Short mmCIF file of C-alpha atoms in Angstrom, two decimals:
data_model
loop_
_atom_site.label_atom_id
_atom_site.label_comp_id
_atom_site.label_asym_id
_atom_site.label_seq_id
_atom_site.Cartn_x
_atom_site.Cartn_y
_atom_site.Cartn_z
CA MET A 39 17.92 6.80 2.98
CA LYS A 40 14.44 5.27 2.72
CA ASN A 41 13.92 1.69 3.89
CA ILE A 42 11.21 -0.18 1.97
CA LEU A 43 9.93 -3.67 2.77
CA ILE A 44 8.51 -5.75 -0.08
CA PRO A 45 6.93 -9.08 0.91
CA THR A 46 7.34 -11.53 -1.94
CA ASP A 47 5.98 -14.93 -2.93
CA PHE A 48 7.92 -14.65 -6.24
CA SER A 49 4.69 -14.03 -8.16
CA GLU A 50 4.01 -11.48 -10.90
CA ASP A 51 2.17 -9.43 -8.28
CA ALA A 52 5.31 -9.16 -6.11
CA TRP A 53 7.38 -8.24 -9.15
CA LYS A 54 4.86 -5.53 -10.06
CA ALA A 55 5.24 -4.11 -6.55
CA ILE A 56 9.00 -3.76 -6.82
CA GLN A 57 8.71 -2.31 -10.33
CA TYR A 58 6.32 0.35 -9.10
CA ALA A 59 8.35 1.14 -5.99
CA GLN A 60 11.63 1.64 -7.83
CA LEU A 61 9.88 3.92 -10.34
CA LEU A 62 8.11 5.96 -7.67
CA PHE A 63 11.32 6.46 -5.69
CA LYS A 64 13.67 6.74 -8.67
CA GLU A 65 15.25 9.93 -7.31
CA VAL A 66 15.48 8.73 -3.69
CA GLU A 67 18.20 6.69 -1.99
CA CYS A 68 16.46 3.44 -1.02
CA ASN A 69 17.12 0.09 0.58
CA PHE A 70 14.66 -2.48 -0.73
CA TYR A 71 14.23 -5.44 1.63
CA CYS A 72 12.54 -8.34 -0.17
CA LEU A 73 10.99 -10.64 2.43
CA HIS A 74 9.83 -14.20 1.84
CA VAL A 75 8.10 -15.99 4.72
CA SER A 76 8.05 -19.80 4.63
CA ASP A 77 5.21 -21.66 6.29
CA LEU A 78 5.69 -22.32 10.04
CA VAL A 79 4.23 -25.84 9.86
CA GLU A 80 6.60 -26.76 7.05
CA TYR A 81 9.56 -25.47 9.05
CA ALA A 82 8.48 -27.45 12.13
CA VAL A 83 8.29 -30.65 10.09
CA VAL A 84 11.82 -30.08 8.80
CA THR A 85 13.17 -29.48 12.30
CA GLU A 86 11.50 -32.51 13.89
CA ASN A 87 12.23 -35.00 11.10
CA GLU A 88 15.62 -33.87 9.86
CA GLY A 89 17.95 -36.83 9.62
CA ASN A 90 15.51 -39.43 11.00
CA GLY A 91 15.64 -41.52 7.84
CA ASN A 92 11.96 -41.32 6.93
CA GLY A 93 12.57 -38.85 4.12
CA THR A 94 10.06 -36.26 5.36
CA GLY A 95 12.65 -33.82 6.63
CA VAL A 96 14.67 -34.08 3.47
CA ALA A 97 11.65 -33.38 1.26
CA ASN A 98 10.59 -30.33 3.24
CA GLY A 99 14.18 -29.20 3.62
CA THR A 100 14.46 -29.30 -0.16
CA ARG A 101 11.37 -27.13 -0.46
CA MET A 102 12.86 -24.58 1.94
CA THR A 103 16.16 -24.61 0.06
CA ALA A 104 14.20 -24.06 -3.15
CA SER A 105 12.44 -21.02 -1.68
CA LYS A 106 15.79 -19.54 -0.64
CA LYS A 107 17.05 -20.05 -4.19
CA GLN A 108 13.88 -18.39 -5.51
CA LEU A 109 14.56 -15.41 -3.26
CA ASN A 110 18.14 -15.18 -4.53
CA ASP A 111 16.88 -15.39 -8.12
CA PHE A 112 14.29 -12.69 -7.38
CA LEU A 113 17.01 -10.40 -6.02
CA LYS A 114 19.33 -11.14 -8.94
CA ALA A 115 16.55 -10.30 -11.39
CA ALA A 116 15.86 -7.05 -9.57
CA GLU A 117 19.53 -6.05 -9.55
CA ASP A 118 19.89 -6.89 -13.25
CA HIS A 119 16.65 -5.18 -14.28
CA PHE A 120 16.84 -2.05 -12.12
CA THR A 121 20.17 -0.27 -12.56
CA ASN A 122 19.47 2.82 -10.46
CA GLN A 123 22.63 3.39 -8.41
CA LYS A 124 20.52 4.89 -5.61
CA HIS A 125 18.66 1.62 -5.07
CA HIS A 126 20.03 -1.32 -3.08
CA PHE A 127 18.37 -4.75 -2.78
CA PHE A 128 18.52 -7.17 0.14
CA GLY A 129 16.86 -10.54 0.70
CA ILE A 130 15.28 -11.78 3.92
CA HIS A 131 14.19 -15.42 4.21
CA ASP A 132 12.10 -16.09 7.31
CA HIS A 133 9.75 -18.77 8.63
CA GLY A 134 6.68 -18.41 10.80
CA PHE A 135 3.48 -16.44 10.72
CA PHE A 136 3.29 -13.88 7.94
CA ILE A 137 2.13 -10.85 9.97
CA ASP A 138 4.50 -11.58 12.88
CA SER A 139 7.39 -11.71 10.43
CA ILE A 140 6.36 -8.45 8.76
CA LYS A 141 6.20 -6.69 12.15
CA LYS A 142 9.54 -8.10 13.29
CA HIS A 143 11.51 -7.12 10.22
CA ALA A 144 9.77 -3.77 9.84
CA LYS A 145 10.99 -2.89 13.32
CA GLU A 146 14.48 -4.34 12.93
CA LYS A 147 15.14 -2.68 9.58
CA LYS A 148 13.47 0.61 10.57
CA ILE A 149 11.10 0.35 7.65
CA ASP A 150 9.51 3.55 6.32
CA LEU A 151 7.11 1.90 3.89
CA ILE A 152 5.71 -1.54 3.00
CA VAL A 153 4.93 -2.14 -0.68
CA MET A 154 2.75 -5.10 -1.64
CA GLY A 155 1.34 -6.47 -4.86
CA THR A 156 -2.23 -7.73 -5.12
CA LYS A 157 -4.45 -9.19 -7.80
CA GLY A 158 -7.26 -6.86 -6.75
CA ALA A 159 -10.85 -8.05 -7.05
CA THR A 160 -10.73 -11.72 -8.05
CA GLY A 161 -12.66 -14.94 -7.65
CA LEU A 162 -16.33 -15.77 -7.89
CA ARG A 163 -17.29 -13.52 -5.02
CA LYS A 164 -14.80 -10.86 -6.13
CA ARG A 165 -13.36 -9.96 -2.78
CA ILE A 166 -11.46 -6.72 -3.08
CA ILE A 167 -8.11 -7.64 -1.54
CA GLY A 168 -6.48 -10.82 -0.33
CA SER A 169 -6.30 -11.75 3.33
CA ASN A 170 -2.54 -11.10 3.60
CA THR A 171 -2.89 -7.58 2.22
CA GLY A 172 -5.89 -6.86 4.42
CA ASP A 173 -4.05 -8.10 7.50
CA VAL A 174 -1.00 -5.95 6.76
CA ILE A 175 -3.16 -2.84 6.32
CA THR A 176 -5.08 -3.37 9.56
CA LYS A 177 -2.56 -5.10 11.83
CA VAL A 178 0.88 -3.70 10.91
CA PRO A 179 1.32 -0.04 11.96
CA TYR A 180 3.47 1.02 9.02
CA ASN A 181 2.49 3.00 5.94
CA THR A 182 1.58 0.54 3.20
CA LEU A 183 1.39 0.99 -0.56
CA VAL A 184 -0.67 -1.66 -2.38
CA ILE A 185 -0.12 -2.18 -6.11
CA PRO A 186 -2.93 -3.96 -8.01
CA LYS A 187 -1.96 -6.31 -10.80
CA GLU A 188 -3.35 -4.04 -13.53
CA ALA A 189 -1.89 -0.77 -12.23
CA ALA A 190 -0.02 1.32 -14.78
CA LEU A 191 3.71 1.72 -14.19
CA LYS A 192 3.78 5.50 -13.88
CA ARG A 193 4.29 8.06 -11.17
CA PRO A 194 0.97 9.50 -9.96
CA GLU A 195 -0.21 12.77 -11.46
CA GLU A 196 -3.74 12.67 -10.08
CA ILE A 197 -4.12 11.47 -6.48
CA ALA A 198 -7.49 11.00 -4.78
CA PHE A 199 -7.84 11.36 -1.03
CA PRO A 200 -11.32 10.06 -0.05
CA THR A 201 -12.18 11.13 3.49
CA ASP A 202 -15.19 11.68 5.71
CA TYR A 203 -13.43 14.40 7.74
CA ASN A 204 -13.98 12.44 10.93
CA ILE A 205 -10.29 12.40 11.87
CA PHE A 206 -7.79 15.07 12.77
CA TYR A 207 -5.04 15.33 10.17
CA SER A 208 -1.90 14.93 12.27
CA HIS A 209 1.60 15.94 11.25
CA LYS A 210 2.40 12.35 10.26
CA ILE A 211 -0.64 12.16 7.96
CA LEU A 212 0.13 15.51 6.34
CA GLU A 213 3.80 14.58 5.94
CA ALA A 214 2.85 11.35 4.11
CA LEU A 215 0.39 13.22 1.88
CA SER A 216 3.04 15.82 1.05
CA GLU A 217 5.65 13.23 0.17
CA MET A 218 3.34 11.47 -2.28
CA ILE A 219 2.40 14.76 -3.95
CA ARG A 220 6.09 15.60 -4.41
CA LEU A 221 6.94 12.11 -5.68
CA GLY A 222 4.29 12.34 -8.38
CA ASP A 223 4.86 14.04 -11.71
CA GLU A 224 3.51 17.46 -10.69
CA GLY A 225 1.10 15.54 -8.49
CA ASN A 226 -2.33 16.96 -7.69
CA LEU A 227 -4.25 15.95 -4.58
CA ARG A 228 -8.02 15.71 -5.02
CA VAL A 229 -9.77 15.60 -1.65
CA MET A 230 -13.17 13.97 -1.97
CA HIS A 231 -16.02 13.59 0.48
CA VAL A 232 -18.97 11.27 -0.13
CA THR A 233 -22.27 12.19 1.46
CA ARG A 234 -25.84 11.06 1.20
CA LEU A 235 -28.46 13.45 -0.16
CA GLY A 236 -29.06 16.21 2.36
CA GLY A 237 -26.06 15.25 4.49
CA ILE A 238 -24.26 18.06 6.29
CA LEU A 239 -20.92 18.17 8.08
CA THR A 240 -20.78 18.28 11.87
CA SER A 241 -18.85 21.08 13.56
CA GLU A 242 -15.95 18.68 14.16
CA GLN A 243 -15.91 17.61 10.51
CA LYS A 244 -15.89 21.25 9.43
CA LYS A 245 -12.90 21.99 11.67
CA ASN A 246 -10.97 19.04 10.23
CA GLN A 247 -11.87 20.05 6.69
CA GLU A 248 -10.73 23.63 7.26
CA TYR A 249 -7.47 22.50 8.83
CA LEU A 250 -6.69 20.23 5.85
CA HIS A 251 -7.69 22.96 3.40
CA ASP A 252 -5.46 25.55 5.08
CA PHE A 253 -2.48 23.18 5.08
CA LEU A 254 -2.82 22.29 1.41
CA MET A 255 -3.38 25.90 0.33
CA GLU A 256 -0.24 26.92 2.16
CA SER A 257 1.92 23.99 1.00
CA PHE A 258 0.52 23.14 -2.45
CA PRO A 259 -1.69 26.06 -3.53
CA GLU A 260 -1.74 25.01 -7.19
CA ASN A 261 -1.97 21.28 -6.60
CA ASN A 262 -5.15 20.62 -4.62
CA SER A 263 -8.91 20.73 -4.92
CA PHE A 264 -11.88 19.71 -2.76
CA HIS A 265 -14.92 17.79 -4.00
CA THR A 266 -18.21 16.61 -2.50
CA LEU A 267 -20.07 13.70 -4.10
CA THR A 268 -23.59 12.58 -3.30
CA ASN A 269 -24.15 8.83 -3.41
CA LYS A 270 -25.45 6.05 -1.18
CA SER A 271 -22.40 3.94 -2.01
CA VAL A 272 -18.88 5.11 -1.19
CA ASN A 273 -17.38 2.69 -3.72
CA ALA A 274 -19.72 3.76 -6.52
CA ALA A 275 -18.94 7.42 -5.85
CA ILE A 276 -15.21 6.77 -5.87
CA GLN A 277 -15.52 4.75 -9.08
CA CYS A 278 -17.16 7.71 -10.83
CA PHE A 279 -14.52 10.07 -9.48
CA VAL A 280 -11.64 7.81 -10.51
CA GLU A 281 -12.97 7.53 -14.05
CA SER A 282 -13.80 11.22 -14.51
CA ARG A 283 -10.48 12.43 -13.08
CA ASP A 284 -8.15 9.69 -14.41
CA ILE A 285 -6.95 9.01 -10.88
CA ASP A 286 -3.53 7.34 -10.62
CA MET A 287 -3.45 6.68 -6.86
CA MET A 288 -5.71 6.74 -3.82
CA ILE A 289 -4.64 7.63 -0.30
CA MET A 290 -6.45 6.55 2.85
CA VAL A 291 -5.83 6.82 6.59
CA ALA A 292 -5.88 3.60 8.62
CA LYS A 293 -7.19 5.48 11.67
CA ASN A 294 -10.31 6.27 9.69
CA LEU A 295 -11.28 2.61 10.06
CA ASN A 296 -15.01 2.82 9.31
CA PHE A 297 -14.38 4.64 6.06
CA LEU A 298 -11.53 2.31 5.15
CA GLN A 299 -13.74 -0.73 5.71
CA GLN A 300 -16.42 0.66 3.41
CA MET A 301 -13.84 1.07 0.68
CA LEU A 302 -11.74 -2.07 0.98
CA PHE A 303 -13.50 -4.70 3.02
CA ASP A 304 -17.00 -4.82 1.59
CA PRO A 305 -17.71 -8.52 0.95
CA LEU A 306 -18.63 -8.03 -2.69
CA VAL A 307 -17.63 -5.70 -5.46
CA GLU A 308 -19.97 -5.17 -8.38
CA LYS A 309 -19.12 -2.97 -11.35
CA ILE A 310 -16.17 -1.58 -9.42
CA SER A 311 -12.84 -1.60 -11.25
CA PHE A 312 -10.63 0.90 -9.42
CA HIS A 313 -9.53 -1.81 -6.98
CA THR A 314 -7.87 -3.69 -9.84
CA ASN A 315 -5.92 -0.84 -11.43
CA VAL A 316 -5.38 2.04 -8.97
CA PRO A 317 -2.61 1.77 -6.33
CA PHE A 318 -3.71 2.72 -2.85
CA PHE A 319 -1.58 4.14 -0.09
CA VAL A 320 -2.65 3.56 3.52
CA ILE A 321 -1.20 5.93 6.11
CA HIS A 322 -0.67 4.84 9.72
CA GLU A 323 -0.03 7.23 12.59
#
């Protein structure tokens, strides 16, 4: 049984996340925990003013009741829409700080994976991901799958694994990579390294590369390939690779923080579209 946590604000983005998750894990027994976190300040106002006659507590209490109803409606829609007998849906209504709530329920429910929806690059300055998504990726030590608003609802056939070979690929990382390859429709893992002109790998990078290569050749000999791209910009290189290879998903390792930051936390995105339509899977050790 796989336990999956899906934070929801009842938006189209959250619905897209649950659509993608149930498709990806269609052959796996899953518990889907849909979590809605109400604002802590709002909850405090309800508690302090409830029944004091000034109407404030009642108004905020009504808003909280409404959010619980929205959660029930969200669950009902999921149960009606997704009829896979292997999938079970549960609602969690909490109040407080978003990240604290995610951590608490992930631990209590023994969560294997967090799945989140995101609009991708939006707004005048086109920041790549929202603050909630960024905080979950960097502050919550659970594997996280992020589904952009424009992502296609299909299991991944072509999976990109951008890496700089600066980390050792532990058993947990390799296990997560393997699972995603198997979940895909005859999934292929494309390992890609971006380097500047004339750049060479250090001895440590070469060891990590060889270890990853040996594992993939032993486990998925027909479903992997290694690529080196030369470009000053990691994002620009990945964009070219995504387009040329019709990439359906990207996988990154949270431990590889410097590389992750280059990909997801650059302040601006120009002429980069893969953030809006390619799901990305972040692995935590």
